[in-house]
C-alpha cells in the first residue's frame, strides 16, 4: 500500500506495508508511480519518500514469486526502471528518510531520490548472494562510484550489510542521524527547500546528473543489471534461492549460471 499526503507545497509518499518491510510487488510499484504523478499534478515544490515501520524497503516482494516462470528482466526493465527514471526526474527536489533495510529495489528508490538521510542503524547493501541473483536497480553504479570496485565486490560476494552510519562515512548518502530524529529532520529539510529557489535547485540536479551519467553510464549500467538478472532468473541457483527464502531454510547453490539469451 502506498499513501500520499500533501501539506502545502510538500508531498509525503509512504511505503505502507510494514508487515513485509515495505517490499514491492508489481501492483505496489504501479501505485507508487501513481502517487508521484499525483504529487506532480498538485504542483508540490518538494517531496519526501519514507517507509512505515522498521524498514524503508526490503526490495522486491518475492514471497509469491515462482522462479520457474519468473521474468526478472520484464519485472526490472518493464516495471522498476521506468519508475526509477520517473522518480529521478520528478519536477521538484526529493528527499528520502531511510530506516532499517534498504535493499534491492528499495536501494534503487533511494538512488532515484535527490537527497537521502539515513538512520544510523539502517541496513544497506546487497543481500542477493543468498538468492542466486545479483544487485540491481542501479546498485552497481552507486557502489562502484562511491566505494570502489573492491569494496563493491566484497559487499556483493559476502552479502554483508552496512549500517547507515557506515554508508554515510563511505560517501553513499548525505547524512545519518539517530533513528528517532530521522523523520523530523527529513521533513524539516524538505519544507525549507520547498520555500527556496527550487527552479535553480533542479538546474543543479541536471548539472550533477550530466557529470555523473557521462562518467558512469548510469542507465546503461541499469540496463546491464536488468539483462543479467533476466539471465540469472533462468538458472538453478535463482530457483533454489527463491525456494529457500519461501521455505525459510538455507539455500544450496550450485554456482552454475544460466546461459546468456541469444539474439
PDB file of C-alpha atoms in Angstrom, residues 88 114 145 198-216:
ATOM      1  CA  UNK A  88      14.662  10.741 -10.654  1.00  0.00           C
ATOM      2  CA  UNK A 114      17.953  13.640  -4.700  1.00  0.00           C
ATOM      3  CA  UNK A 145      31.401   5.078  -7.980  1.00  0.00           C
ATOM      4  CA  UNK A 198      13.518  25.142  -6.429  1.00  0.00           C
ATOM      5  CA  UNK A 199      13.957  26.032 -10.109  1.00  0.00           C
ATOM      6  CA  UNK A 200      17.628  26.682  -9.501  1.00  0.00           C
ATOM      7  CA  UNK A 201      17.878  23.522  -7.428  1.00  0.00           C
ATOM      8  CA  UNK A 202      16.542  21.496 -10.342  1.00  0.00           C
ATOM      9  CA  UNK A 203      19.097  23.138 -12.633  1.00  0.00           C
ATOM     10  CA  UNK A 204      21.801  21.977 -10.246  1.00  0.00           C
ATOM     11  CA  UNK A 205      20.292  18.495 -10.299  1.00  0.00           C
ATOM     12  CA  UNK A 206      20.583  18.447 -14.094  1.00  0.00           C
ATOM     13  CA  UNK A 207      24.203  19.579 -13.952  1.00  0.00           C
ATOM     14  CA  UNK A 208      25.090  16.915 -11.389  1.00  0.00           C
ATOM     15  CA  UNK A 209      23.315  14.288 -13.476  1.00  0.00           C
ATOM     16  CA  UNK A 210      25.285  15.251 -16.574  1.00  0.00           C
ATOM     17  CA  UNK A 211      28.565  14.865 -14.729  1.00  0.00           C
ATOM     18  CA  UNK A 212      27.522  11.559 -13.160  1.00  0.00           C
ATOM     19  CA  UNK A 213      25.926   9.926 -16.174  1.00  0.00           C
ATOM     20  CA  UNK A 214      28.637  10.824 -18.657  1.00  0.00           C
ATOM     21  CA  UNK A 215      31.230   9.272 -16.388  1.00  0.00           C
ATOM     22  CA  UNK A 216      29.308   6.260 -15.109  1.00  0.00           C
TER      23      UNK A 216
END
